[in-house]
CSV table of C-alpha atoms and ligand atoms in Angstrom, one decimal:
chain,number,residue,atom,x,y,z
M,1,MET,CA,12.3,-24.0,-5.0
M,2,PHE,CA,14.3,-21.4,-3.1
M,3,GLN,CA,14.9,-22.3,0.6
M,4,VAL,CA,14.2,-19.4,2.9
M,5,LYS,CA,16.1,-19.5,6.2
M,6,PRO,CA,14.0,-18.6,9.3
M,7,VAL,CA,14.4,-15.0,10.5
M,8,ALA,CA,13.9,-13.8,14.1
M,9,ALA,CA,10.8,-11.7,14.4
M,10,GLU,CA,12.8,-8.6,15.5
M,11,ARG,CA,14.9,-8.8,12.3
M,12,LEU,CA,11.9,-9.2,9.9
M,13,PRO,CA,11.3,-5.4,9.4
M,14,GLU,CA,14.9,-5.1,8.2
M,15,LEU,CA,14.5,-8.0,5.8
M,16,LEU,CA,11.2,-6.6,4.5
M,17,ARG,CA,12.8,-3.2,3.9
M,18,ARG,CA,15.9,-4.5,2.3
M,19,MET,CA,14.5,-7.0,-0.1
M,20,PRO,CA,14.1,-5.9,-3.7
M,21,LYS,CA,10.5,-5.6,-4.8
M,22,ALA,CA,8.2,-4.3,-7.5
M,23,GLU,CA,5.3,-2.0,-6.9
M,24,LEU,CA,2.3,-2.7,-9.1
M,25,HIS,CA,-0.6,-0.7,-7.5
M,26,ILE,CA,0.2,2.9,-7.0
M,27,HIS,CA,-2.0,5.8,-8.2
M,28,ILE,CA,0.5,8.5,-8.9
M,29,GLU,CA,-2.0,11.2,-7.9
M,30,GLY,CA,-2.2,9.4,-4.6
M,31,SER,CA,1.5,10.0,-4.0
M,32,LEU,CA,1.0,13.8,-3.8
M,33,GLU,CA,2.1,14.7,-0.3
M,34,PRO,CA,0.4,17.7,1.4
M,35,GLU,CA,3.7,19.6,1.2
M,36,LEU,CA,3.9,19.2,-2.6
M,37,ILE,CA,0.2,20.0,-2.9
M,38,PHE,CA,0.9,23.3,-1.1
M,39,ALA,CA,4.1,24.0,-3.1
M,40,LEU,CA,2.3,23.4,-6.5
M,41,ALA,CA,-0.8,25.4,-5.4
M,42,GLN,CA,1.5,28.4,-4.7
M,43,ARG,CA,3.5,27.9,-7.9
M,44,ASN,CA,0.4,27.8,-10.0
M,45,GLY,CA,-1.8,30.2,-8.1
M,46,VAL,CA,-4.4,27.6,-7.3
M,47,PRO,CA,-6.5,28.4,-4.2
M,48,LEU,CA,-6.8,25.6,-1.6
M,49,ALA,CA,-9.6,25.0,0.8
M,50,TYR,CA,-7.1,24.3,3.6
M,51,ALA,CA,-5.1,26.9,5.5
M,52,SER,CA,-2.0,24.7,6.1
M,53,VAL,CA,-0.2,21.5,5.4
M,54,GLU,CA,-1.3,20.3,8.8
M,55,ALA,CA,-5.0,21.2,8.2
M,56,LEU,CA,-4.9,19.3,5.0
M,57,ARG,CA,-3.3,16.3,6.5
M,58,SER,CA,-5.8,16.2,9.3
M,59,ALA,CA,-8.6,16.0,6.8
M,60,TYR,CA,-7.3,12.6,5.8
M,61,ALA,CA,-9.8,10.6,7.9
M,62,PHE,CA,-11.9,8.4,5.7
M,63,SER,CA,-15.0,6.3,6.3
M,64,ASN,CA,-15.0,4.5,2.9
M,65,LEU,CA,-13.7,4.7,-0.7
M,66,GLN,CA,-15.9,7.6,-1.8
M,67,SER,CA,-14.9,9.8,1.2
M,68,PHE,CA,-11.3,9.4,0.2
M,69,LEU,CA,-11.9,9.9,-3.6
M,70,ASP,CA,-13.5,13.3,-2.9
M,71,ILE,CA,-10.3,14.6,-1.2
M,72,TYR,CA,-8.0,12.8,-3.7
M,73,TYR,CA,-9.6,14.5,-6.7
M,74,ALA,CA,-9.5,17.9,-4.9
M,75,GLY,CA,-5.8,17.4,-4.2
M,76,ALA,CA,-5.1,16.7,-7.9
M,77,SER,CA,-6.4,20.2,-8.9
M,78,VAL,CA,-3.0,21.8,-8.3
M,79,LEU,CA,-1.5,19.8,-11.2
M,80,LEU,CA,-1.5,22.1,-14.3
M,81,LYS,CA,1.9,22.0,-16.1
M,82,GLU,CA,4.0,19.2,-17.5
M,83,GLN,CA,6.6,19.9,-14.8
M,84,ASP,CA,4.0,19.4,-12.1
M,85,PHE,CA,3.4,15.9,-13.3
M,86,TYR,CA,7.1,15.3,-13.6
M,87,ASP,CA,7.8,16.5,-10.0
M,88,MET,CA,5.0,14.4,-8.6
M,89,ALA,CA,6.2,11.2,-10.3
M,90,GLN,CA,9.9,12.0,-9.5
M,91,ALA,CA,9.0,12.4,-5.8
M,92,TYR,CA,7.3,9.1,-5.7
M,93,LEU,CA,10.0,7.2,-7.6
M,94,ARG,CA,12.7,8.6,-5.2
M,95,LYS,CA,10.7,7.4,-2.2
M,96,ALA,CA,10.1,4.0,-3.9
M,97,ALA,CA,13.9,3.6,-4.6
M,98,GLN,CA,14.5,4.2,-0.8
M,99,ASP,CA,12.1,1.3,-0.2
M,100,ASN,CA,14.2,-0.9,-2.5
M,101,VAL,CA,11.5,-0.9,-5.2
M,102,VAL,CA,13.4,-1.8,-8.4
M,103,HIS,CA,10.4,-1.7,-10.7
M,104,ALA,CA,7.1,0.2,-10.6
M,105,GLU,CA,4.0,0.3,-12.6
M,106,LEU,CA,2.2,3.6,-12.1
M,107,PHE,CA,-1.5,4.2,-12.5
M,108,PHE,CA,-2.6,7.6,-13.7
M,109,ASP,CA,-6.1,9.1,-14.1
M,110,PRO,CA,-6.1,11.3,-17.2
M,111,GLN,CA,-9.8,12.2,-16.9
M,112,THR,CA,-9.2,13.9,-13.6
M,113,HIS,CA,-6.9,16.3,-15.5
M,114,THR,CA,-8.4,16.6,-19.0
M,115,ALA,CA,-11.8,17.5,-17.3
M,116,ARG,CA,-10.0,20.6,-15.9
M,117,GLY,CA,-8.6,21.6,-19.2
M,118,VAL,CA,-5.2,20.1,-18.8
M,119,SER,CA,-4.1,18.4,-22.1
M,120,MET,CA,-3.3,14.7,-22.4
M,121,ALA,CA,0.2,15.7,-23.7
M,122,THR,CA,0.9,17.6,-20.5
M,123,VAL,CA,-0.1,14.7,-18.3
M,124,ILE,CA,1.6,11.8,-20.2
M,125,ASN,CA,4.8,13.7,-21.2
M,126,GLY,CA,5.4,14.8,-17.6
M,127,LEU,CA,4.9,11.4,-16.1
M,128,HIS,CA,6.8,9.6,-18.8
M,129,ARG,CA,9.8,11.8,-18.6
M,130,ALA,CA,10.0,11.1,-14.9
M,131,CYS,CA,9.8,7.3,-15.6
M,132,VAL,CA,12.7,7.6,-18.1
M,133,ASP,CA,14.8,9.7,-15.8
M,134,ALA,CA,14.2,7.2,-12.9
M,135,GLN,CA,16.2,4.6,-14.7
M,136,ALA,CA,19.2,6.8,-15.0
M,137,GLU,CA,19.0,8.6,-11.7
M,138,LEU,CA,17.8,5.7,-9.4
M,139,GLY,CA,18.2,2.5,-11.4
M,140,VAL,CA,14.4,2.0,-11.1
M,141,SER,CA,12.4,0.9,-14.1
M,142,ALA,CA,9.0,2.4,-14.3
M,143,SER,CA,6.1,2.3,-16.7
M,144,LEU,CA,2.6,3.8,-16.9
M,145,ILE,CA,-0.9,2.3,-16.8
M,146,LEU,CA,-3.8,4.6,-17.9
M,147,CYS,CA,-6.9,4.1,-15.8
M,148,PHE,CA,-10.5,4.9,-16.8
M,149,LEU,CA,-12.7,6.4,-14.1
M,150,ARG,CA,-15.5,4.0,-13.6
M,151,HIS,CA,-18.0,6.5,-12.2
M,152,LEU,CA,-17.9,8.2,-15.7
M,153,SER,CA,-19.4,6.7,-18.9
M,154,GLU,CA,-17.9,4.2,-21.3
M,155,GLU,CA,-18.3,6.8,-24.0
M,156,ASP,CA,-16.1,9.1,-21.9
M,157,ALA,CA,-13.5,6.3,-21.6
M,158,PHE,CA,-13.6,5.8,-25.4
M,159,ALA,CA,-12.9,9.5,-25.9
M,160,THR,CA,-10.1,9.4,-23.4
M,161,LEU,CA,-8.5,6.4,-25.2
M,162,GLU,CA,-8.7,8.3,-28.5
M,163,GLU,CA,-7.0,11.3,-26.9
M,164,ALA,CA,-4.3,9.1,-25.4
M,165,LEU,CA,-3.5,7.0,-28.6
M,166,PRO,CA,-1.0,9.5,-30.0
M,167,PHE,CA,1.1,8.7,-26.9
M,168,ARG,CA,0.6,5.0,-27.0
M,169,ASP,CA,4.3,4.2,-26.8
M,170,LYS,CA,4.4,6.0,-23.4
M,171,PHE,CA,2.0,3.7,-21.5
M,172,ILE,CA,1.8,-0.1,-21.4
M,173,GLY,CA,-1.6,-0.9,-20.0
M,174,ILE,CA,-5.1,0.1,-19.2
M,175,GLY,CA,-6.8,-0.1,-15.8
M,176,LEU,CA,-10.1,0.8,-14.1
M,177,ASP,CA,-10.5,2.7,-10.9
M,178,SER,CA,-12.6,5.2,-8.8
M,179,GLY,CA,-15.9,4.3,-7.1
M,180,GLU,CA,-16.5,0.6,-7.5
M,181,VAL,CA,-20.0,-0.2,-6.1
M,182,GLY,CA,-22.6,0.4,-8.8
M,183,ASN,CA,-20.0,0.6,-11.6
M,184,PRO,CA,-19.3,-3.0,-12.5
M,185,PRO,CA,-16.5,-4.0,-14.9
M,186,GLU,CA,-19.0,-5.0,-17.6
M,187,LYS,CA,-19.9,-1.3,-18.0
M,188,PHE,CA,-16.6,-1.0,-19.8
M,189,ALA,CA,-16.8,-4.2,-21.9
M,190,ARG,CA,-16.5,-2.6,-25.3
M,191,VAL,CA,-13.7,-0.1,-24.5
M,192,PHE,CA,-11.6,-2.9,-22.8
M,193,ALA,CA,-12.2,-5.1,-25.9
M,194,ARG,CA,-10.8,-2.3,-28.0
M,195,CYS,CA,-7.8,-1.8,-25.7
M,196,ARG,CA,-7.1,-5.5,-25.9
M,197,GLU,CA,-7.1,-5.4,-29.7
M,198,LEU,CA,-4.6,-2.5,-29.5
M,199,GLY,CA,-2.3,-4.8,-27.5
M,200,PHE,CA,-2.4,-3.1,-24.1
M,201,HIS,CA,-2.0,-5.0,-20.9
M,202,LEU,CA,-5.3,-5.0,-19.0
M,203,VAL,CA,-6.0,-4.7,-15.2
M,204,ALA,CA,-9.0,-3.6,-13.2
M,205,HIS,CA,-9.8,-2.7,-9.6
M,206,ALA,CA,-12.4,-5.3,-8.4
M,207,GLY,CA,-13.4,-6.8,-5.1
M,208,GLU,CA,-12.1,-3.8,-3.0
M,209,GLU,CA,-15.5,-2.8,-1.7
M,210,GLY,CA,-17.5,-4.5,-4.5
M,211,PRO,CA,-18.6,-8.2,-4.6
M,212,PRO,CA,-16.9,-11.3,-6.0
M,213,ALA,CA,-19.2,-11.0,-9.0
M,214,TYR,CA,-17.2,-7.9,-10.1
M,215,VAL,CA,-14.0,-10.0,-10.0
M,216,TRP,CA,-15.6,-12.6,-12.2
M,217,THR,CA,-16.7,-10.1,-14.8
M,218,ALA,CA,-13.3,-8.3,-14.7
M,219,LEU,CA,-11.8,-11.7,-15.6
M,220,ASP,CA,-14.4,-13.1,-18.0
M,221,VAL,CA,-15.8,-9.9,-19.6
M,222,LEU,CA,-12.8,-7.5,-19.5
M,223,LYS,CA,-10.2,-10.3,-19.7
M,224,VAL,CA,-7.8,-8.6,-17.3
M,225,GLU,CA,-4.4,-10.1,-16.5
M,226,ARG,CA,-4.4,-8.9,-12.9
M,227,ILE,CA,-7.0,-7.9,-10.3
M,228,ASP,CA,-6.3,-4.7,-8.2
M,229,HIS,CA,-7.3,-5.4,-4.6
M,230,GLY,CA,-9.5,-8.5,-5.0
M,231,VAL,CA,-9.7,-9.1,-1.3
M,232,GLN,CA,-13.4,-9.7,-1.4
M,233,SER,CA,-12.7,-12.8,-3.5
M,234,ILE,CA,-12.4,-14.8,-0.3
M,235,GLN,CA,-16.2,-14.9,0.0
M,236,ASP,CA,-16.4,-17.1,-3.1
M,237,ALA,CA,-14.7,-20.5,-3.0
M,238,ALA,CA,-15.1,-21.1,-6.8
M,239,LEU,CA,-13.5,-17.7,-7.5
M,240,MET,CA,-10.6,-18.5,-5.2
M,241,ARG,CA,-10.0,-21.7,-7.1
M,242,ARG,CA,-10.1,-19.9,-10.4
M,243,LEU,CA,-7.6,-17.2,-9.3
M,244,ALA,CA,-5.3,-19.9,-8.0
M,245,GLN,CA,-5.5,-22.2,-11.0
M,246,ASP,CA,-5.0,-19.3,-13.5
M,247,SER,CA,-2.3,-17.6,-11.4
M,248,ILE,CA,-4.2,-14.3,-11.6
M,249,PRO,CA,-2.2,-11.9,-9.5
M,250,LEU,CA,-4.0,-9.7,-6.8
M,251,THR,CA,-2.4,-6.4,-6.1
M,252,VAL,CA,-3.3,-6.1,-2.4
M,253,CYS,CA,-3.0,-2.8,-0.5
M,254,PRO,CA,-3.2,-3.4,3.3
M,255,LEU,CA,-2.9,0.2,4.6
M,256,SER,CA,-5.5,1.4,2.0
M,257,ASN,CA,-7.9,-1.4,3.2
M,258,LEU,CA,-7.3,-0.3,6.8
M,259,LYS,CA,-7.9,3.4,6.1
M,260,LEU,CA,-10.9,2.9,3.9
M,261,ARG,CA,-12.3,0.4,6.5
M,262,VAL,CA,-12.4,-2.6,4.3
M,263,PHE,CA,-11.0,-4.4,7.3
M,264,PRO,CA,-11.5,-3.2,10.9
M,265,ASP,CA,-7.8,-3.6,11.7
M,266,LEU,CA,-4.6,-5.0,10.1
M,267,ALA,CA,-4.7,-8.1,12.2
M,268,SER,CA,-8.0,-9.0,10.5
M,269,HIS,CA,-6.5,-8.6,7.0
M,270,ASN,CA,-6.8,-11.6,4.8
M,271,LEU,CA,-3.4,-11.4,3.0
M,272,GLY,CA,-2.2,-14.6,4.8
M,273,GLN,CA,-5.3,-16.5,3.8
M,274,LEU,CA,-4.9,-15.4,0.2
M,275,LEU,CA,-1.3,-16.7,0.2
M,276,ALA,CA,-2.4,-19.9,1.9
M,277,ALA,CA,-5.0,-20.5,-0.8
M,278,GLY,CA,-2.1,-20.4,-3.4
M,279,LEU,CA,-3.0,-17.0,-4.8
M,280,VAL,CA,-0.3,-14.8,-6.4
M,281,ALA,CA,-0.9,-11.9,-3.9
M,282,THR,CA,1.4,-8.9,-3.8
M,283,VAL,CA,1.8,-5.9,-1.4
M,284,ASN,CA,1.4,-2.4,-2.6
M,285,SER,CA,0.7,1.2,-1.3
M,286,ASP,CA,-2.3,2.3,-3.5
M,287,ASP,CA,-2.3,6.0,-2.4
M,288,PRO,CA,0.7,6.3,0.0
M,289,ALA,CA,0.3,10.1,0.7
M,290,TYR,CA,-3.2,9.5,1.9
M,291,PHE,CA,-3.0,6.1,3.6
M,292,GLY,CA,-0.1,6.6,5.9
M,293,GLY,CA,2.7,4.8,4.2
M,294,TYR,CA,4.7,3.7,1.2
M,295,VAL,CA,5.3,0.1,0.3
M,296,ASN,CA,7.7,-0.8,3.1
M,297,GLU,CA,5.4,0.6,5.6
M,298,ASN,CA,2.7,-1.6,4.2
M,299,PHE,CA,4.9,-4.7,4.5
M,300,THR,CA,6.2,-3.9,8.0
M,301,GLN,CA,2.9,-3.0,9.6
M,302,THR,CA,1.0,-5.9,8.0
M,303,PHE,CA,3.7,-8.4,9.1
M,304,ALA,CA,3.8,-7.0,12.6
M,305,ALA,CA,0.0,-7.3,12.9
M,306,THR,CA,-0.6,-10.7,11.3
M,307,GLY,CA,2.5,-12.7,12.2
M,308,LEU,CA,3.5,-13.5,8.6
M,309,THR,CA,7.1,-14.9,8.2
M,310,ALA,CA,10.3,-14.6,6.1
M,311,GLN,CA,8.9,-17.3,3.8
M,312,HIS,CA,5.8,-15.1,3.2
M,313,ALA,CA,8.1,-12.1,2.6
M,314,TYR,CA,10.0,-14.0,-0.1
M,315,THR,CA,6.8,-15.2,-1.7
M,316,LEU,CA,5.3,-11.7,-1.8
M,317,ALA,CA,8.5,-10.1,-3.3
M,318,ARG,CA,8.8,-12.9,-5.8
M,319,ASN,CA,5.1,-12.6,-6.7
M,320,SER,CA,5.7,-8.9,-7.3
M,321,PHE,CA,8.2,-9.7,-10.1
M,322,GLU,CA,6.2,-12.6,-11.5
M,323,ALA,CA,3.1,-10.5,-11.7
M,324,SER,CA,4.8,-7.5,-13.3
M,325,PHE,CA,4.7,-6.6,-17.0
M,326,ILE,CA,8.4,-6.8,-17.5
M,327,ASP,CA,10.0,-9.3,-19.9
M,328,ASP,CA,11.1,-12.7,-18.8
M,329,ALA,CA,14.8,-11.9,-18.8
M,330,ALA,CA,14.2,-8.9,-16.5
M,331,LYS,CA,12.0,-11.0,-14.2
M,332,ARG,CA,14.8,-13.6,-14.0
M,333,ARG,CA,17.4,-10.9,-13.2
M,334,HIS,CA,15.2,-9.4,-10.4
M,335,ILE,CA,14.4,-12.8,-8.9
M,336,ASP,CA,18.2,-13.8,-8.9
M,337,ARG,CA,18.8,-10.5,-7.0
M,338,LEU,CA,16.0,-11.3,-4.6
M,339,ASN,CA,17.4,-14.8,-3.9
M,340,GLU,CA,20.8,-13.2,-3.3
M,341,SER,CA,19.3,-10.7,-0.8
M,342,PHE,CA,17.7,-13.6,1.2
M,343,GLU,CA,20.9,-15.8,1.0
M,344,THR,CA,23.1,-13.0,2.3
M,345,PHE,CA,20.7,-11.6,5.0
M,346,ALA,CA,22.3,-12.3,8.4
R,401,HPA,N1,-9.9,2.4,-5.4
R,401,HPA,C1,-10.5,2.9,-6.5
R,401,HPA,N2,-10.0,4.0,-7.1
R,401,HPA,C2,-8.9,4.6,-6.6
R,401,HPA,C3,-8.3,4.1,-5.5
R,401,HPA,C4,-8.7,2.9,-4.9
R,401,HPA,O1,-8.2,2.4,-4.0
R,401,HPA,N3,-7.2,4.9,-5.3
R,401,HPA,C5,-7.2,5.9,-6.3
R,401,HPA,N4,-8.3,5.7,-7.0
R,402,ZN,ZN1,-6.1,1.5,-6.2
């Protein structure tokens, strides 16, 4: 096992920023900064309910997941053309590269766009082109995960899958997001079974606001490989043992949890407890334009509030590669670089 040298508390932020990492839980529509929303609104002639960038940003005060989703879906209404999707993803990937993200798996919500008359081709081709260009421009590998909106029906998810299948070589997995409580994973049992047959990687949001029971059914009914959020698992000791035994990664998003009031403050976040229980937890930004920070901000604020150490930093970065859907050779390369970055940090 790799030996992590102790690092003084005041040097930790620099270590956290510098270490190479993967980001596995980022909704690309949640990376739309107010400035880009206004620029795209103007370019496309889409009216906005806010007079200025500042007015829009000041509306970003949320009381729970649904209060955020209402504003998030409204923000996405400025996306109409393939170039808009490209510009959004390119802006995120450039920010990610500055945070030393070397691999990213991006969620996208096609139903948010197809419901407005935007074609599946427009959405996927724009996002995919940005992922391809990121490798050449930034040295960042990026892939796409198509999410079904769980507040809509399973029938709607099936229709979305059909529409997306002509582009199946442009996304690697299927996820499940939007309003969790009242929309349990098992609502999507048949469509996830179909996606599994088709060979997609499977993930689902569960245990963000919803109960541990939703994490169980995400695992046992949907047969997902990772759980997005999953922080409520801590209420169920048998579930914690299952997650640890099967090395099921949790893609944790501390600033999202703070802004959506899943925890009253970052000091109360359970990331340290999840790691202590042997879970493969990772740190991610979720919707960085809305929640006050990209991945490095999630790391530095959470470490400052909770007293996590360089050893935790190493484990979290390593987990991000282990939990990713890249091949074993690429994982090995990234982990070698991670080890080097810790060895040479002085
Ligand atoms: N939870 C559920 N749905 C979402 C989220 C989230 O944190 N972000 C974007 N869609
Ligand atoms: Zn999310």
